[in-house]
Structures are given as C-alpha cells and as structure tokens.
C-alpha cells in the first residue's frame, strides 16, 4: 500500500514496483546489434566514435552552462534542448566506441557501477579527449554562442548527413536520428545570427565579436586526421575535408543575408604536436573538465 | 507446443505493454506514440523493443522501467527491454488516436514529417506550420520557440485567445 500522505514513501526502498531517483537503465545500446562490418578495424572505429562523441559531449556541457542564464526563457529552454540532443548523441557514440574496442574505457576500481560511456566521459584526462577545439572556449557572451552554434551545427549536420550511409549500422542509425535533431539546431543558430546582425548596433557588435572568437578555430574542423582518413577508406566514417565546400557555401548564405563579412583573422595553429583530435586542447578545456568531472571522480563507486 | 502455451501470454504481454503511457505526455500510450516497436514472448521471457524519440530523451529510462514493472505486476518473471535505433522514430508514427488525445489535452499534433534522406535545406525563417489553436480552433497562431519543455515540442501562442500551447514537432 502506498501512503499518499507521505511524499517520501516509495522513494527509498519500498516495494519493487516503486522507483525514483534514477533507474538502472545503463546500456543505451541494449539489444542493438553491435557487430562490426568486415574490413573495419575495431580500434579505428572506436577512435572515430570518440571524436564525434567528444565533440558532442564537450559542446553539450558548454551549452548547458546557459541554463538559467540565457537572455530569455525561450532561449534558455532552446539551448538546454540542444545540449540534451547532443548529450544523447554523445552517450550513444561513446557507448559505440566502448563496444567496438573495450580497451579505450578507463579502468575503474573493482566493483565500480559506472557504465562504459560514463567512464569515458568522466574518467578520461584532458589529453584523452578527441574533440575539435571549436567546442572548448567559454560562452562569454550570447554573440559567441550564436556564432559558434552556427559553425558547429553546419559542420556536424554535413558530417551526419553523409554518415547515414556508414557501413557501421550503429553509426548510421545514430547519424540518421542526429540529422533530424541538428537540422533544428542549425536553423535556430542561423535565425539568431540574422536577428543579431540586423538588430541594433549593440547586437551586431556583439555578434561580430563572437564570430571573431570562433572563426580562427574553423579551419581545424576540415583538417583530415589519420583516424578520419582511415574511417573514410574503410567506409564507416567521413573525411571532413569533403564537406568543407558545402559548409562554406551554407555559411556564406547566412553571412550574406546578414550583411556580415568574414572576419579577417588567422586560423589558430596546432598546439605542439597536433590539435584537438590529437588530444591537444586550449586552456579553457581543463577548467571545463574539472567542473564536469569533479563529482563523478570524487565518488567512483557512486550509484546515481 | 510452445506456440499454444505462449500465445495467450503473448496477447497479455502485448496488451499490458501497449497500455503503458509516456511519462511526459501521459495522455499517450507508448503504442500511440509509436515508441513501442515489438513485444515477443519466448519460453516465458518477454522482450519488449522500444525506440527513442530523440537521442537524449530522458524519458527512455522511465519508459523502460514502467514497462518492466507493469509486466512484472502481471506475472511475467523475466522481462527484457531492447532498444531499436533503426528505423529512426518519426512523428508520423503517432497514431490517429494519439493525435486526438493530444488535441483533447490542449496540445497541437504534428503535421507530416519532412522527407528523410538528402541534404537538409537551411531555413532562415520560422518553420511555417498550418496549425489550429487546440483551445479555440483559431488558425492565427505564432511560434514563440522551436524548443519546448520536452525535446519533442515547440511553443506556440494563439493570436486570438492569446493562450500559449505546445506543438509536437515534425521529425
């Protein structure tokens, strides 16, 4: 019997048909056929999934920092929704990476209940992350947010559209769903870009300042990493260089309608021996990871 | 002989699973929402297959738990829930009964989903939808946000009765 006068009845313990505070639904790929296609190197597939998954994970965290801080309630909700879509994609991609090559998953203390995709998200160090550096800077202003979301979603949508025909059926399925979601993200960003560009002097000034922050990190998106080259060769992934022209054309469409010139800034060069896809990140990344990972790392045996 | 023994069990499992409702939109069953893809019974073990509406939909875990608990309550001891990622969920899968239930509860049902495949065109204007206010029936509506309280909804306002309402998005 449930005691309806007691809101806490059934939350902790109680009979088996009661639940609250999380569930034990731990495998987002439960029942999905994760067989790897002939001719595909499992380690290469895992490395490629980490790249796409880390892009989504890190950017999702950045966007979620707008929760309760956005210019108005609608945009607060919009940015949180976009973050949630990306977090969902990240979860599937990291789970796909772990299923393809379990050796990528950090080893946790004996008996830890942390699932593989959470171990990848919360227990890898900065150098283990394979995201592009575009997703790292802080959103110091809504102008940065809009400019970056336009660049990121245009790039990601172009990749996902092609990944729909990946010979890895899991990756193809994740991409097919992702296309529908990121199409909404890109439209949202493009409309805000136009609105800010043609709004007031102040909105335009802040959009241009934001664009100048993220534009130098654009070139890195289309540089082919050896992992991506192999992914394209083995037909499970996409060489990002292939989508460069198409992305550029779409950006040009938004820029010209908005009456905005391309910023005259030099691309950010590699850091030491490589860039984001090699685990070389900007200063903002370490601070972000510290915040994102601190609770999980403090409680490696925690159940949530 | 397995078939004769499991046939009634299968009917029961299907009926029970089909009655589980969406945690965010309880006027819809998982069957009406199109999330419930399959129910199978083999050697007294029930396997239910569901598909996520959006990649990050946090309701998936609750749906899974609700299915397991409801089936356990109906005497099934071994219940498994599988996830199917293909084909990707489409709002076209919401049943006619589900659409009516949405309208009855003040929500606007989705129109036809855009065709899948090929490059997605960029739209710089708000998506035009031919909607009627679920409260007063007026077709004078304006979108206030393409993103709403759950991943699957957009926010609208009726220009006549001035009430806000939620619209289930086309994907």
PDB file of C-alpha atoms in Angstrom, chain A residues 150 154 183 186-187 190-191 249-251 253-254, chain B residues 120-125:
ATOM      1  CA  UNK A 150      26.110  28.168 -36.459  1.00  0.00           C
ATOM      2  CA  UNK A 154      26.531  23.395 -40.022  1.00  0.00           C
ATOM      3  CA  UNK A 183      18.782  20.440 -38.528  1.00  0.00           C
ATOM      4  CA  UNK A 186      21.312  24.917 -37.340  1.00  0.00           C
ATOM      5  CA  UNK A 187      18.062  26.711 -38.131  1.00  0.00           C
ATOM      6  CA  UNK A 190      21.070  30.830 -38.403  1.00  0.00           C
ATOM      7  CA  UNK A 191      17.931  32.747 -37.425  1.00  0.00           C
ATOM      8  CA  UNK A 249      28.533  27.663 -49.026  1.00  0.00           C
ATOM      9  CA  UNK A 250      25.928  27.405 -46.277  1.00  0.00           C
ATOM     10  CA  UNK A 251      27.867  29.804 -44.038  1.00  0.00           C
ATOM     11  CA  UNK A 253      24.431  32.091 -47.395  1.00  0.00           C
ATOM     12  CA  UNK A 254      23.885  33.176 -43.776  1.00  0.00           C
TER      13      UNK A 254
ATOM     14  CA  UNK B 120      18.521  19.252 -45.254  1.00  0.00           C
ATOM     15  CA  UNK B 121      17.721  22.718 -46.641  1.00  0.00           C
ATOM     16  CA  UNK B 122      18.617  25.713 -44.475  1.00  0.00           C
ATOM     17  CA  UNK B 123      15.612  27.778 -43.410  1.00  0.00           C
ATOM     18  CA  UNK B 124      16.182  31.309 -42.228  1.00  0.00           C
ATOM     19  CA  UNK B 125      12.536  31.933 -41.367  1.00  0.00           C
TER      20      UNK B 125
END
